[in-house]
């Protein structure tokens, strides 16, 4: 079962309050809960010495000051990640002690210039740091707070000897969370790691992330061109196949609002209704107020960084009946959800 919020969608702070502070920092997570988020979403990647750290990707030049650190200039390299060639600095080439010396920077600085004023102020966080923060904040606020943990590039990390499922289970044990509980929701674009987490006895709802196009990389590695696509997963038959294996799906916002772009996959409230009929909860990502991210019908003016009719779009998403929304500004999600009262 996914979280019950009395008929309203769960408001999940996407990498914390990432619309106001550099993502995945203590300040972003603390602000998310202060603004009313009921859960936060960390992205998990691994260090060379097997520590889970919170970063959008394992390539960190866009979210840290690593490129300006002369002592790490020699770590810049080109690597294939999920079939794409990337050049930069990768978490798996650093120990945690080395990453702890870096400082976070705003990933979307061109759009969120106010957030760039915090560049260089906050260190990186480990997953275990977030577990402690959630426990302390839940006690202080006297309410249940959840973590929606996303496992990034699981096949890549497994191939280089850093299996995220094994590291995750170990971190839970070390932090006193046992093998997890109702506070944990587990998600990935690769379904295999969700199965491996279940095999390890890690408790928590398991949610299959569904991209806008393409196919899961773990299935591509196994099946090549015959890999089941993300589109196949959001047909009535595809959702029924996921039922029982997973607790929910998390779909891109474009699959819920705006015009359906392809024949075959379900869209909008039809997708949500079919998933619910199959016994699956539905989350969606990511709700943001800037014109750059809004569906064209909800944009206002031509400036990409300006806020458009975010309330209109957020309400349109919520009206599909989703069970959870990922938001960069949790207060906006709370306000939009309140419109249903």
JSON list of C-alpha atoms in Angstrom, two decimals, residues 100-288:
[
{"chain": "A", "resi": 100, "resn": "UNK", "atom": "CA", "xyz": [32.68, 15.55, 1.86]},
{"chain": "A", "resi": 101, "resn": "UNK", "atom": "CA", "xyz": [35.16, 18.30, 0.99]},
{"chain": "A", "resi": 102, "resn": "UNK", "atom": "CA", "xyz": [33.01, 19.49, -1.94]},
{"chain": "A", "resi": 103, "resn": "UNK", "atom": "CA", "xyz": [30.19, 22.02, -1.79]},
{"chain": "A", "resi": 104, "resn": "UNK", "atom": "CA", "xyz": [26.83, 21.91, -3.53]},
{"chain": "A", "resi": 105, "resn": "UNK", "atom": "CA", "xyz": [25.80, 24.25, -6.36]},
{"chain": "A", "resi": 106, "resn": "UNK", "atom": "CA", "xyz": [22.46, 25.02, -7.97]},
{"chain": "A", "resi": 107, "resn": "UNK", "atom": "CA", "xyz": [21.84, 22.71, -10.95]},
{"chain": "A", "resi": 108, "resn": "UNK", "atom": "CA", "xyz": [19.32, 25.05, -12.63]},
{"chain": "A", "resi": 109, "resn": "UNK", "atom": "CA", "xyz": [21.15, 28.32, -12.06]},
{"chain": "A", "resi": 110, "resn": "UNK", "atom": "CA", "xyz": [19.96, 29.97, -15.26]},
{"chain": "A", "resi": 111, "resn": "UNK", "atom": "CA", "xyz": [16.34, 29.61, -14.09]},
{"chain": "A", "resi": 112, "resn": "UNK", "atom": "CA", "xyz": [16.77, 29.83, -10.34]},
{"chain": "A", "resi": 113, "resn": "UNK", "atom": "CA", "xyz": [19.23, 32.63, -9.79]},
{"chain": "A", "resi": 114, "resn": "UNK", "atom": "CA", "xyz": [18.08, 33.22, -6.21]},
{"chain": "A", "resi": 115, "resn": "UNK", "atom": "CA", "xyz": [19.17, 29.69, -5.35]},
{"chain": "A", "resi": 116, "resn": "UNK", "atom": "CA", "xyz": [22.63, 30.29, -6.78]},
{"chain": "A", "resi": 117, "resn": "UNK", "atom": "CA", "xyz": [23.26, 32.70, -3.89]},
{"chain": "A", "resi": 118, "resn": "UNK", "atom": "CA", "xyz": [23.64, 29.56, -1.77]},
{"chain": "A", "resi": 119, "resn": "UNK", "atom": "CA", "xyz": [26.30, 28.02, -4.02]},
{"chain": "A", "resi": 120, "resn": "UNK", "atom": "CA", "xyz": [29.30, 26.84, -2.05]},
{"chain": "A", "resi": 121, "resn": "UNK", "atom": "CA", "xyz": [27.60, 27.06, 1.35]},
{"chain": "A", "resi": 122, "resn": "UNK", "atom": "CA", "xyz": [26.41, 23.50, 1.88]},
{"chain": "A", "resi": 123, "resn": "UNK", "atom": "CA", "xyz": [28.32, 20.19, 1.95]},
{"chain": "A", "resi": 124, "resn": "UNK", "atom": "CA", "xyz": [27.09, 17.00, 0.35]},
{"chain": "A", "resi": 125, "resn": "UNK", "atom": "CA", "xyz": [24.97, 14.55, 2.35]},
{"chain": "A", "resi": 126, "resn": "UNK", "atom": "CA", "xyz": [25.07, 10.81, 2.81]},
{"chain": "A", "resi": 127, "resn": "UNK", "atom": "CA", "xyz": [21.90, 8.73, 2.89]},
{"chain": "A", "resi": 128, "resn": "UNK", "atom": "CA", "xyz": [22.55, 7.99, 6.55]},
{"chain": "A", "resi": 129, "resn": "UNK", "atom": "CA", "xyz": [22.55, 11.75, 7.24]},
{"chain": "A", "resi": 130, "resn": "UNK", "atom": "CA", "xyz": [19.08, 12.04, 5.73]},
{"chain": "A", "resi": 131, "resn": "UNK", "atom": "CA", "xyz": [17.79, 9.12, 7.80]},
{"chain": "A", "resi": 132, "resn": "UNK", "atom": "CA", "xyz": [18.89, 10.93, 10.94]},
{"chain": "A", "resi": 133, "resn": "UNK", "atom": "CA", "xyz": [17.42, 14.24, 9.77]},
{"chain": "A", "resi": 134, "resn": "UNK", "atom": "CA", "xyz": [14.05, 12.62, 9.08]},
{"chain": "A", "resi": 135, "resn": "UNK", "atom": "CA", "xyz": [13.96, 10.97, 12.49]},
{"chain": "A", "resi": 136, "resn": "UNK", "atom": "CA", "xyz": [14.84, 14.21, 14.28]},
{"chain": "A", "resi": 137, "resn": "UNK", "atom": "CA", "xyz": [12.40, 16.32, 12.26]},
{"chain": "A", "resi": 138, "resn": "UNK", "atom": "CA", "xyz": [9.54, 13.84, 12.68]},
{"chain": "A", "resi": 139, "resn": "UNK", "atom": "CA", "xyz": [10.03, 13.92, 16.43]},
{"chain": "A", "resi": 140, "resn": "UNK", "atom": "CA", "xyz": [10.21, 17.72, 16.50]},
{"chain": "A", "resi": 141, "resn": "UNK", "atom": "CA", "xyz": [7.11, 18.15, 14.30]},
{"chain": "A", "resi": 142, "resn": "UNK", "atom": "CA", "xyz": [5.26, 15.17, 15.84]},
{"chain": "A", "resi": 143, "resn": "UNK", "atom": "CA", "xyz": [4.18, 13.73, 12.50]},
{"chain": "A", "resi": 144, "resn": "UNK", "atom": "CA", "xyz": [5.03, 10.83, 10.20]},
{"chain": "A", "resi": 145, "resn": "UNK", "atom": "CA", "xyz": [7.63, 11.75, 7.58]},
{"chain": "A", "resi": 146, "resn": "UNK", "atom": "CA", "xyz": [8.65, 9.50, 4.72]},
{"chain": "A", "resi": 147, "resn": "UNK", "atom": "CA", "xyz": [11.57, 8.98, 2.37]},
{"chain": "A", "resi": 148, "resn": "UNK", "atom": "CA", "xyz": [11.03, 8.11, -1.29]},
{"chain": "A", "resi": 149, "resn": "UNK", "atom": "CA", "xyz": [14.44, 6.69, -2.22]},
{"chain": "A", "resi": 150, "resn": "UNK", "atom": "CA", "xyz": [15.36, 6.60, -5.91]},
{"chain": "A", "resi": 151, "resn": "UNK", "atom": "CA", "xyz": [18.10, 4.21, -7.01]},
{"chain": "A", "resi": 152, "resn": "UNK", "atom": "CA", "xyz": [20.10, 5.74, -9.87]},
{"chain": "A", "resi": 153, "resn": "UNK", "atom": "CA", "xyz": [21.94, 3.70, -12.54]},
{"chain": "A", "resi": 154, "resn": "UNK", "atom": "CA", "xyz": [21.59, 0.44, -10.62]},
{"chain": "A", "resi": 155, "resn": "UNK", "atom": "CA", "xyz": [22.95, -1.77, -13.42]},
{"chain": "A", "resi": 156, "resn": "UNK", "atom": "CA", "xyz": [25.99, 0.45, -13.83]},
{"chain": "A", "resi": 157, "resn": "UNK", "atom": "CA", "xyz": [26.83, 0.36, -10.14]},
{"chain": "A", "resi": 158, "resn": "UNK", "atom": "CA", "xyz": [26.27, -3.40, -9.92]},
{"chain": "A", "resi": 159, "resn": "UNK", "atom": "CA", "xyz": [28.65, -3.93, -12.85]},
{"chain": "A", "resi": 160, "resn": "UNK", "atom": "CA", "xyz": [31.48, -2.09, -11.06]},
{"chain": "A", "resi": 161, "resn": "UNK", "atom": "CA", "xyz": [30.99, -3.92, -7.79]},
{"chain": "A", "resi": 162, "resn": "UNK", "atom": "CA", "xyz": [28.82, -1.40, -5.96]},
{"chain": "A", "resi": 163, "resn": "UNK", "atom": "CA", "xyz": [25.36, -3.02, -5.82]},
{"chain": "A", "resi": 164, "resn": "UNK", "atom": "CA", "xyz": [22.97, -0.35, -4.57]},
{"chain": "A", "resi": 165, "resn": "UNK", "atom": "CA", "xyz": [20.55, -2.85, -3.04]},
{"chain": "A", "resi": 166, "resn": "UNK", "atom": "CA", "xyz": [23.27, -4.35, -0.85]},
{"chain": "A", "resi": 167, "resn": "UNK", "atom": "CA", "xyz": [24.61, -0.94, 0.17]},
{"chain": "A", "resi": 168, "resn": "UNK", "atom": "CA", "xyz": [21.10, 0.31, 0.92]},
{"chain": "A", "resi": 169, "resn": "UNK", "atom": "CA", "xyz": [20.27, -2.63, 3.20]},
{"chain": "A", "resi": 170, "resn": "UNK", "atom": "CA", "xyz": [23.55, -2.15, 5.05]},
{"chain": "A", "resi": 171, "resn": "UNK", "atom": "CA", "xyz": [22.93, 1.58, 5.55]},
{"chain": "A", "resi": 172, "resn": "UNK", "atom": "CA", "xyz": [19.45, 0.93, 6.93]},
{"chain": "A", "resi": 173, "resn": "UNK", "atom": "CA", "xyz": [20.85, -1.56, 9.43]},
{"chain": "A", "resi": 174, "resn": "UNK", "atom": "CA", "xyz": [23.66, 0.79, 10.47]},
{"chain": "A", "resi": 175, "resn": "UNK", "atom": "CA", "xyz": [21.18, 3.64, 11.01]},
{"chain": "A", "resi": 176, "resn": "UNK", "atom": "CA", "xyz": [18.89, 1.51, 13.15]},
{"chain": "A", "resi": 177, "resn": "UNK", "atom": "CA", "xyz": [16.11, 1.32, 10.57]},
{"chain": "A", "resi": 178, "resn": "UNK", "atom": "CA", "xyz": [16.39, -2.46, 10.36]},
{"chain": "A", "resi": 179, "resn": "UNK", "atom": "CA", "xyz": [15.28, -3.51, 6.89]},
{"chain": "A", "resi": 180, "resn": "UNK", "atom": "CA", "xyz": [12.96, -0.54, 6.50]},
{"chain": "A", "resi": 181, "resn": "UNK", "atom": "CA", "xyz": [9.32, 0.16, 7.36]},
{"chain": "A", "resi": 182, "resn": "UNK", "atom": "CA", "xyz": [6.30, 2.23, 6.37]},
{"chain": "A", "resi": 183, "resn": "UNK", "atom": "CA", "xyz": [8.44, 5.35, 6.26]},
{"chain": "A", "resi": 184, "resn": "UNK", "atom": "CA", "xyz": [10.25, 4.05, 3.18]},
{"chain": "A", "resi": 185, "resn": "UNK", "atom": "CA", "xyz": [9.13, 4.06, -0.43]},
{"chain": "A", "resi": 186, "resn": "UNK", "atom": "CA", "xyz": [11.56, 2.60, -2.98]},
{"chain": "A", "resi": 187, "resn": "UNK", "atom": "CA", "xyz": [11.65, 3.59, -6.65]},
{"chain": "A", "resi": 188, "resn": "UNK", "atom": "CA", "xyz": [13.73, 3.06, -9.76]},
{"chain": "A", "resi": 189, "resn": "UNK", "atom": "CA", "xyz": [13.57, 3.28, -13.54]},
{"chain": "A", "resi": 190, "resn": "UNK", "atom": "CA", "xyz": [15.10, -0.22, -13.51]},
{"chain": "A", "resi": 191, "resn": "UNK", "atom": "CA", "xyz": [12.63, -2.84, -12.22]},
{"chain": "A", "resi": 192, "resn": "UNK", "atom": "CA", "xyz": [15.30, -5.46, -11.45]},
{"chain": "A", "resi": 193, "resn": "UNK", "atom": "CA", "xyz": [16.72, -3.60, -8.46]},
{"chain": "A", "resi": 194, "resn": "UNK", "atom": "CA", "xyz": [13.25, -3.34, -6.94]},
{"chain": "A", "resi": 195, "resn": "UNK", "atom": "CA", "xyz": [13.03, -7.13, -7.14]},
{"chain": "A", "resi": 196, "resn": "UNK", "atom": "CA", "xyz": [16.48, -7.47, -5.57]},
{"chain": "A", "resi": 197, "resn": "UNK", "atom": "CA", "xyz": [15.48, -5.20, -2.69]},
{"chain": "A", "resi": 198, "resn": "UNK", "atom": "CA", "xyz": [12.46, -7.41, -2.03]},
{"chain": "A", "resi": 199, "resn": "UNK", "atom": "CA", "xyz": [14.67, -10.52, -2.17]},
{"chain": "A", "resi": 200, "resn": "UNK", "atom": "CA", "xyz": [16.88, -8.93, 0.50]},
{"chain": "A", "resi": 201, "resn": "UNK", "atom": "CA", "xyz": [13.85, -8.43, 2.72]},
{"chain": "A", "resi": 202, "resn": "UNK", "atom": "CA", "xyz": [13.96, -4.63, 2.49]},
{"chain": "A", "resi": 203, "resn": "UNK", "atom": "CA", "xyz": [10.51, -3.41, 3.48]},
{"chain": "A", "resi": 204, "resn": "UNK", "atom": "CA", "xyz": [8.71, -0.45, 1.96]},
{"chain": "A", "resi": 205, "resn": "UNK", "atom": "CA", "xyz": [6.41, 0.18, -0.98]},
{"chain": "A", "resi": 206, "resn": "UNK", "atom": "CA", "xyz": [8.13, -0.46, -4.33]},
{"chain": "A", "resi": 207, "resn": "UNK", "atom": "CA", "xyz": [7.37, 1.93, -7.18]},
{"chain": "A", "resi": 208, "resn": "UNK", "atom": "CA", "xyz": [8.39, 1.48, -10.80]},
{"chain": "A", "resi": 209, "resn": "UNK", "atom": "CA", "xyz": [9.42, 4.76, -12.41]},
{"chain": "A", "resi": 210, "resn": "UNK", "atom": "CA", "xyz": [8.22, 5.17, -16.00]},
{"chain": "A", "resi": 211, "resn": "UNK", "atom": "CA", "xyz": [10.07, 7.48, -18.35]},
{"chain": "A", "resi": 212, "resn": "UNK", "atom": "CA", "xyz": [8.50, 9.46, -21.18]},
{"chain": "A", "resi": 213, "resn": "UNK", "atom": "CA", "xyz": [10.02, 7.13, -23.78]},
{"chain": "A", "resi": 214, "resn": "UNK", "atom": "CA", "xyz": [12.51, 4.32, -24.26]},
{"chain": "A", "resi": 215, "resn": "UNK", "atom": "CA", "xyz": [12.95, 1.19, -22.16]},
{"chain": "A", "resi": 216, "resn": "UNK", "atom": "CA", "xyz": [14.51, 0.34, -18.78]},
{"chain": "A", "resi": 217, "resn": "UNK", "atom": "CA", "xyz": [18.28, 0.01, -19.12]},
{"chain": "A", "resi": 218, "resn": "UNK", "atom": "CA", "xyz": [18.43, -3.26, -17.17]},
{"chain": "A", "resi": 219, "resn": "UNK", "atom": "CA", "xyz": [15.96, -4.79, -19.63]},
{"chain": "A", "resi": 220, "resn": "UNK", "atom": "CA", "xyz": [17.87, -3.39, -22.61]},
{"chain": "A", "resi": 221, "resn": "UNK", "atom": "CA", "xyz": [21.03, -5.05, -21.28]},
{"chain": "A", "resi": 222, "resn": "UNK", "atom": "CA", "xyz": [19.19, -8.34, -20.95]},
{"chain": "A", "resi": 223, "resn": "UNK", "atom": "CA", "xyz": [16.87, -8.33, -23.96]},
{"chain": "A", "resi": 224, "resn": "UNK", "atom": "CA", "xyz": [18.32, -5.80, -26.40]},
{"chain": "A", "resi": 225, "resn": "UNK", "atom": "CA", "xyz": [15.83, -4.47, -28.94]},
{"chain": "A", "resi": 226, "resn": "UNK", "atom": "CA", "xyz": [13.18, -6.82, -27.57]},
{"chain": "A", "resi": 227, "resn": "UNK", "atom": "CA", "xyz": [13.15, -5.07, -24.17]},
{"chain": "A", "resi": 228, "resn": "UNK", "atom": "CA", "xyz": [9.68, -4.14, -22.93]},
{"chain": "A", "resi": 229, "resn": "UNK", "atom": "CA", "xyz": [9.30, -0.37, -23.30]},
{"chain": "A", "resi": 230, "resn": "UNK", "atom": "CA", "xyz": [8.00, 2.16, -20.80]},
{"chain": "A", "resi": 231, "resn": "UNK", "atom": "CA", "xyz": [5.02, 2.73, -23.11]},
{"chain": "A", "resi": 232, "resn": "UNK", "atom": "CA", "xyz": [4.17, -0.97, -22.84]},
{"chain": "A", "resi": 233, "resn": "UNK", "atom": "CA", "xyz": [4.05, -0.64, -19.06]},
{"chain": "A", "resi": 234, "resn": "UNK", "atom": "CA", "xyz": [1.23, 1.92, -19.13]},
{"chain": "A", "resi": 235, "resn": "UNK", "atom": "CA", "xyz": [-1.28, -0.06, -21.15]},
{"chain": "A", "resi": 236, "resn": "UNK", "atom": "CA", "xyz": [-4.05, -1.95, -19.36]},
{"chain": "A", "resi": 237, "resn": "UNK", "atom": "CA", "xyz": [-2.22, -5.23, -19.97]},
{"chain": "A", "resi": 238, "resn": "UNK", "atom": "CA", "xyz": [1.11, -3.76, -18.88]},
{"chain": "A", "resi": 239, "resn": "UNK", "atom": "CA", "xyz": [-0.29, -2.41, -15.63]},
{"chain": "A", "resi": 240, "resn": "UNK", "atom": "CA", "xyz": [-1.88, -5.77, -14.86]},
{"chain": "A", "resi": 241, "resn": "UNK", "atom": "CA", "xyz": [1.52, -7.43, -15.34]},
{"chain": "A", "resi": 242, "resn": "UNK", "atom": "CA", "xyz": [3.05, -5.03, -12.80]},
{"chain": "A", "resi": 243, "resn": "UNK", "atom": "CA", "xyz": [0.29, -5.68, -10.25]},
{"chain": "A", "resi": 244, "resn": "UNK", "atom": "CA", "xyz": [1.45, -7.88, -7.40]},
{"chain": "A", "resi": 245, "resn": "UNK", "atom": "CA", "xyz": [5.08, -7.36, -8.34]},
{"chain": "A", "resi": 246, "resn": "UNK", "atom": "CA", "xyz": [5.11, -3.67, -7.38]},
{"chain": "A", "resi": 247, "resn": "UNK", "atom": "CA", "xyz": [2.97, -1.37, -5.25]},
{"chain": "A", "resi": 248, "resn": "UNK", "atom": "CA", "xyz": [2.80, 1.50, -7.70]},
{"chain": "A", "resi": 249, "resn": "UNK", "atom": "CA", "xyz": [4.08, 3.35, -10.71]},
{"chain": "A", "resi": 250, "resn": "UNK", "atom": "CA", "xyz": [5.49, 6.86, -11.00]},
{"chain": "A", "resi": 251, "resn": "UNK", "atom": "CA", "xyz": [4.94, 8.49, -14.37]},
{"chain": "A", "resi": 252, "resn": "UNK", "atom": "CA", "xyz": [6.24, 11.63, -16.02]},
{"chain": "A", "resi": 253, "resn": "UNK", "atom": "CA", "xyz": [3.86, 14.58, -15.83]},
{"chain": "A", "resi": 254, "resn": "UNK", "atom": "CA", "xyz": [3.49, 14.59, -19.62]},
{"chain": "A", "resi": 255, "resn": "UNK", "atom": "CA", "xyz": [1.64, 11.28, -19.37]},
{"chain": "A", "resi": 256, "resn": "UNK", "atom": "CA", "xyz": [-1.09, 12.99, -17.32]},
{"chain": "A", "resi": 257, "resn": "UNK", "atom": "CA", "xyz": [-1.57, 16.51, -18.71]},
{"chain": "A", "resi": 258, "resn": "UNK", "atom": "CA", "xyz": [-1.48, 17.94, -22.21]},
{"chain": "A", "resi": 259, "resn": "UNK", "atom": "CA", "xyz": [-2.29, 16.01, -25.35]},
{"chain": "A", "resi": 260, "resn": "UNK", "atom": "CA", "xyz": [-1.54, 12.30, -25.56]},
{"chain": "A", "resi": 261, "resn": "UNK", "atom": "CA", "xyz": [1.43, 11.95, -27.89]},
{"chain": "A", "resi": 262, "resn": "UNK", "atom": "CA", "xyz": [1.29, 8.29, -28.88]},
{"chain": "A", "resi": 263, "resn": "UNK", "atom": "CA", "xyz": [-1.35, 5.69, -29.61]},
{"chain": "A", "resi": 264, "resn": "UNK", "atom": "CA", "xyz": [-1.37, 2.74, -27.27]},
{"chain": "A", "resi": 265, "resn": "UNK", "atom": "CA", "xyz": [-0.20, 3.92, -23.85]},
{"chain": "A", "resi": 266, "resn": "UNK", "atom": "CA", "xyz": [-2.85, 5.26, -21.50]},
{"chain": "A", "resi": 267, "resn": "UNK", "atom": "CA", "xyz": [-2.93, 8.96, -20.65]},
{"chain": "A", "resi": 268, "resn": "UNK", "atom": "CA", "xyz": [-4.34, 11.23, -17.97]},
{"chain": "A", "resi": 269, "resn": "UNK", "atom": "CA", "xyz": [-7.13, 10.02, -15.70]},
{"chain": "A", "resi": 270, "resn": "UNK", "atom": "CA", "xyz": [-7.50, 6.88, -17.85]},
{"chain": "A", "resi": 271, "resn": "UNK", "atom": "CA", "xyz": [-3.97, 5.86, -16.87]},
{"chain": "A", "resi": 272, "resn": "UNK", "atom": "CA", "xyz": [-4.60, 6.56, -13.18]},
{"chain": "A", "resi": 273, "resn": "UNK", "atom": "CA", "xyz": [-7.94, 4.72, -13.20]},
{"chain": "A", "resi": 274, "resn": "UNK", "atom": "CA", "xyz": [-6.43, 1.68, -14.91]},
{"chain": "A", "resi": 275, "resn": "UNK", "atom": "CA", "xyz": [-3.54, 1.58, -12.46]},
{"chain": "A", "resi": 276, "resn": "UNK", "atom": "CA", "xyz": [-5.91, 1.83, -9.50]},
{"chain": "A", "resi": 277, "resn": "UNK", "atom": "CA", "xyz": [-8.05, -0.94, -10.96]},
{"chain": "A", "resi": 278, "resn": "UNK", "atom": "CA", "xyz": [-4.92, -3.09, -11.08]},
{"chain": "A", "resi": 279, "resn": "UNK", "atom": "CA", "xyz": [-4.20, -2.31, -7.43]},
{"chain": "A", "resi": 280, "resn": "UNK", "atom": "CA", "xyz": [-1.34, 0.08, -8.16]},
{"chain": "A", "resi": 281, "resn": "UNK", "atom": "CA", "xyz": [-0.82, 3.54, -6.72]},
{"chain": "A", "resi": 282, "resn": "UNK", "atom": "CA", "xyz": [0.27, 6.37, -9.02]},
{"chain": "A", "resi": 283, "resn": "UNK", "atom": "CA", "xyz": [2.84, 9.13, -8.45]},
{"chain": "A", "resi": 284, "resn": "UNK", "atom": "CA", "xyz": [3.91, 11.78, -10.92]},
{"chain": "A", "resi": 285, "resn": "UNK", "atom": "CA", "xyz": [7.00, 13.94, -11.43]},
{"chain": "A", "resi": 286, "resn": "UNK", "atom": "CA", "xyz": [7.91, 16.75, -11.42]},
{"chain": "A", "resi": 287, "resn": "UNK", "atom": "CA", "xyz": [5.60, 19.73, -10.73]},
{"chain": "A", "resi": 288, "resn": "UNK", "atom": "CA", "xyz": [7.43, 23.05, -11.13]}
]
